[in-house]
Amino acid sequence: LHDIGNYRSICLLPVVYKLFTRAILNRISKTLDEGQPCEQAGFRRGFSTIDHIHTITKLIEVSQEYKQPLCLMFIDLKPRVSRELEGFDVLSTSNPSRTEQSIYDQDLTILQRRRHRREEKGLAGFSATL
């Protein structure tokens, strides 16, 4: 009863702040969503990373149908992300090599795993070629 930590002040500012930010978000969300590039399907409303997996699967099917060679490159961002998020073991729950193997085990594609380096120009050039 006498502990001051048990008492919280009453402030209406968080309520007003939430209403104001929600109103702004409702007005600009469509513009923000349209501004996202198609390569960022995981961050767009109504899209997910499954869309990218579907696209890659279709590419493999079409290349096999027309007997055209297909080269796929996967960039392993785990070392970069784990360096940035020290202490958080975010990526340990997934096993990319097992997932890639289950998707591409029937295919004769060339898979190259590259590690993201700081001196490379980044993913902008890679995503522009897709």
mmCIF file of C-alpha atoms in Angstrom:
data_model
loop_
_atom_site.group_PDB
_atom_site.id
_atom_site.type_symbol
_atom_site.label_atom_id
_atom_site.label_comp_id
_atom_site.label_asym_id
_atom_site.label_seq_id
_atom_site.Cartn_x
_atom_site.Cartn_y
_atom_site.Cartn_z
ATOM 1 C CA LEU A 1 0.000 0.000 0.000
ATOM 2 C CA HIS A 2 2.856 2.391 0.759
ATOM 3 C CA ASP A 3 5.036 1.417 -2.235
ATOM 4 C CA ILE A 4 5.134 4.305 -4.718
ATOM 5 C CA GLY A 5 5.875 1.848 -7.557
ATOM 6 C CA ASN A 6 2.318 0.546 -7.337
ATOM 7 C CA TYR A 7 0.857 3.856 -8.458
ATOM 8 C CA ARG A 8 0.721 5.119 -12.037
ATOM 9 C CA SER A 9 -0.206 8.576 -13.127
ATOM 10 C CA ILE A 10 -3.185 9.135 -15.385
ATOM 11 C CA CYS A 11 -2.252 10.720 -18.669
ATOM 12 C CA LEU A 12 -4.421 11.146 -21.747
ATOM 13 C CA LEU A 13 -1.459 11.790 -24.046
ATOM 14 C CA PRO A 14 -0.962 8.111 -25.068
ATOM 15 C CA VAL A 15 -4.643 7.875 -26.073
ATOM 16 C CA VAL A 16 -4.456 11.030 -28.188
ATOM 17 C CA TYR A 17 -1.139 9.862 -29.646
ATOM 18 C CA LYS A 18 -2.607 6.481 -30.642
ATOM 19 C CA LEU A 19 -5.646 8.100 -32.266
ATOM 20 C CA PHE A 20 -3.482 10.585 -34.164
ATOM 21 C CA THR A 21 -1.011 7.971 -35.436
ATOM 22 C CA ARG A 22 -3.838 5.607 -36.444
ATOM 23 C CA ALA A 23 -5.521 8.402 -38.435
ATOM 24 C CA ILE A 24 -2.249 9.211 -40.206
ATOM 25 C CA LEU A 25 -1.572 5.526 -40.916
ATOM 26 C CA ASN A 26 -5.048 5.037 -42.387
ATOM 27 C CA ARG A 27 -4.471 7.949 -44.752
ATOM 28 C CA ILE A 28 -0.988 7.012 -45.964
ATOM 29 C CA SER A 29 -1.064 3.188 -45.843
ATOM 30 C CA LYS A 30 -2.294 2.796 -49.445
ATOM 31 C CA THR A 31 0.417 5.132 -50.743
ATOM 32 C CA LEU A 32 3.086 3.338 -48.730
ATOM 33 C CA ASP A 33 1.896 -0.050 -49.946
ATOM 34 C CA GLU A 34 1.936 1.027 -53.597
ATOM 35 C CA GLY A 35 5.421 2.479 -53.127
ATOM 36 C CA GLN A 36 6.912 -0.841 -52.051
ATOM 37 C CA PRO A 37 8.709 -2.636 -54.895
ATOM 38 C CA CYS A 38 7.442 -6.079 -55.906
ATOM 39 C CA GLU A 39 10.696 -7.611 -54.613
ATOM 40 C CA GLN A 40 9.536 -6.756 -51.076
ATOM 41 C CA ALA A 41 6.526 -9.082 -51.134
ATOM 42 C CA GLY A 42 7.095 -10.092 -47.527
ATOM 43 C CA PHE A 43 6.388 -6.529 -46.400
ATOM 44 C CA ARG A 44 3.358 -5.761 -48.575
ATOM 45 C CA ARG A 45 -0.258 -6.244 -47.592
ATOM 46 C CA GLY A 46 -1.728 -9.332 -49.230
ATOM 47 C CA PHE A 47 1.679 -10.796 -50.158
ATOM 48 C CA SER A 48 4.118 -13.070 -48.389
ATOM 49 C CA THR A 49 7.417 -14.827 -48.992
ATOM 50 C CA ILE A 50 5.389 -17.772 -50.293
ATOM 51 C CA ASP A 51 4.797 -15.637 -53.404
ATOM 52 C CA HIS A 52 8.554 -15.624 -54.052
ATOM 53 C CA ILE A 53 8.735 -19.403 -53.604
ATOM 54 C CA HIS A 54 5.851 -19.781 -56.062
ATOM 55 C CA THR A 55 7.661 -17.539 -58.584
ATOM 56 C CA ILE A 56 10.875 -19.553 -58.297
ATOM 57 C CA THR A 57 8.945 -22.799 -58.718
ATOM 58 C CA LYS A 58 7.280 -21.444 -61.879
ATOM 59 C CA LEU A 59 10.688 -20.352 -63.229
ATOM 60 C CA ILE A 60 12.033 -23.866 -62.708
ATOM 61 C CA GLU A 61 9.003 -25.433 -64.405
ATOM 62 C CA VAL A 62 9.197 -23.107 -67.425
ATOM 63 C CA SER A 63 12.956 -23.605 -67.812
ATOM 64 C CA GLN A 64 12.466 -27.379 -67.781
ATOM 65 C CA GLU A 65 9.563 -27.150 -70.233
ATOM 66 C CA TYR A 66 11.572 -25.115 -72.766
ATOM 67 C CA LYS A 67 14.819 -26.942 -71.937
ATOM 68 C CA GLN A 68 16.569 -23.697 -71.069
ATOM 69 C CA PRO A 69 19.346 -23.497 -68.489
ATOM 70 C CA LEU A 70 18.471 -21.725 -65.270
ATOM 71 C CA CYS A 71 20.892 -20.344 -62.738
ATOM 72 C CA LEU A 72 19.635 -19.406 -59.285
ATOM 73 C CA MET A 73 21.677 -17.579 -56.684
ATOM 74 C CA PHE A 74 20.895 -17.517 -52.987
ATOM 75 C CA ILE A 75 22.548 -14.972 -50.751
ATOM 76 C CA ASP A 76 23.122 -16.149 -47.217
ATOM 77 C CA LEU A 77 22.371 -13.146 -45.025
ATOM 78 C CA LYS A 78 22.506 -15.085 -41.773
ATOM 79 C CA PRO A 79 26.081 -14.014 -40.840
ATOM 80 C CA ARG A 80 25.253 -10.380 -41.563
ATOM 81 C CA VAL A 81 21.977 -10.440 -39.650
ATOM 82 C CA SER A 82 23.446 -12.337 -36.716
ATOM 83 C CA ARG A 83 26.221 -9.753 -36.486
ATOM 84 C CA GLU A 84 23.671 -6.950 -36.483
ATOM 85 C CA LEU A 85 21.413 -8.633 -33.941
ATOM 86 C CA GLU A 86 23.957 -9.805 -31.403
ATOM 87 C CA GLY A 87 22.316 -11.773 -28.668
ATOM 88 C CA PHE A 88 19.173 -12.545 -30.673
ATOM 89 C CA ASP A 89 19.046 -15.993 -32.176
ATOM 90 C CA VAL A 90 16.423 -15.101 -34.773
ATOM 91 C CA LEU A 91 17.463 -17.354 -37.623
ATOM 92 C CA SER A 92 18.237 -20.516 -35.686
ATOM 93 C CA THR A 93 14.636 -21.726 -35.886
ATOM 94 C CA SER A 94 14.778 -22.179 -39.670
ATOM 95 C CA ASN A 95 17.042 -24.437 -41.667
ATOM 96 C CA PRO A 96 17.480 -22.840 -45.101
ATOM 97 C CA SER A 97 19.572 -25.645 -46.533
ATOM 98 C CA ARG A 98 16.887 -28.242 -45.764
ATOM 99 C CA THR A 99 14.181 -25.968 -47.192
ATOM 100 C CA GLU A 100 16.191 -25.316 -50.344
ATOM 101 C CA GLN A 101 16.901 -29.005 -50.708
ATOM 102 C CA SER A 102 13.220 -29.941 -50.458
ATOM 103 C CA ILE A 103 12.265 -27.340 -53.074
ATOM 104 C CA TYR A 104 15.042 -28.025 -55.570
ATOM 105 C CA ASP A 105 15.857 -31.710 -55.110
ATOM 106 C CA GLN A 106 14.262 -32.690 -58.455
ATOM 107 C CA ASP A 107 15.939 -29.941 -60.451
ATOM 108 C CA LEU A 108 19.271 -29.666 -62.242
ATOM 109 C CA THR A 109 19.886 -26.025 -61.464
ATOM 110 C CA ILE A 110 23.109 -24.433 -60.403
ATOM 111 C CA LEU A 111 22.807 -23.156 -56.892
ATOM 112 C CA GLN A 112 25.395 -20.750 -55.662
ATOM 113 C CA ARG A 113 25.422 -19.661 -52.077
ATOM 114 C CA ARG A 114 27.117 -16.362 -51.633
ATOM 115 C CA ARG A 115 27.830 -14.526 -48.451
ATOM 116 C CA HIS A 116 26.866 -10.876 -48.413
ATOM 117 C CA ARG A 117 29.986 -8.696 -48.224
ATOM 118 C CA ARG A 118 30.135 -5.036 -47.394
ATOM 119 C CA GLU A 119 32.180 -4.171 -50.475
ATOM 120 C CA GLU A 120 29.479 -5.512 -52.793
ATOM 121 C CA LYS A 121 27.018 -3.025 -54.179
ATOM 122 C CA GLY A 122 24.208 -4.708 -52.269
ATOM 123 C CA LEU A 123 21.004 -6.374 -53.311
ATOM 124 C CA ALA A 124 19.706 -3.515 -55.464
ATOM 125 C CA GLY A 125 21.374 -4.811 -58.632
ATOM 126 C CA PHE A 126 20.317 -8.374 -57.869
ATOM 127 C CA SER A 127 16.669 -7.493 -57.331
ATOM 128 C CA ALA A 128 16.644 -5.323 -60.467
ATOM 129 C CA THR A 129 17.543 -8.379 -62.576
ATOM 130 C CA LEU A 130 14.561 -10.353 -61.291
#
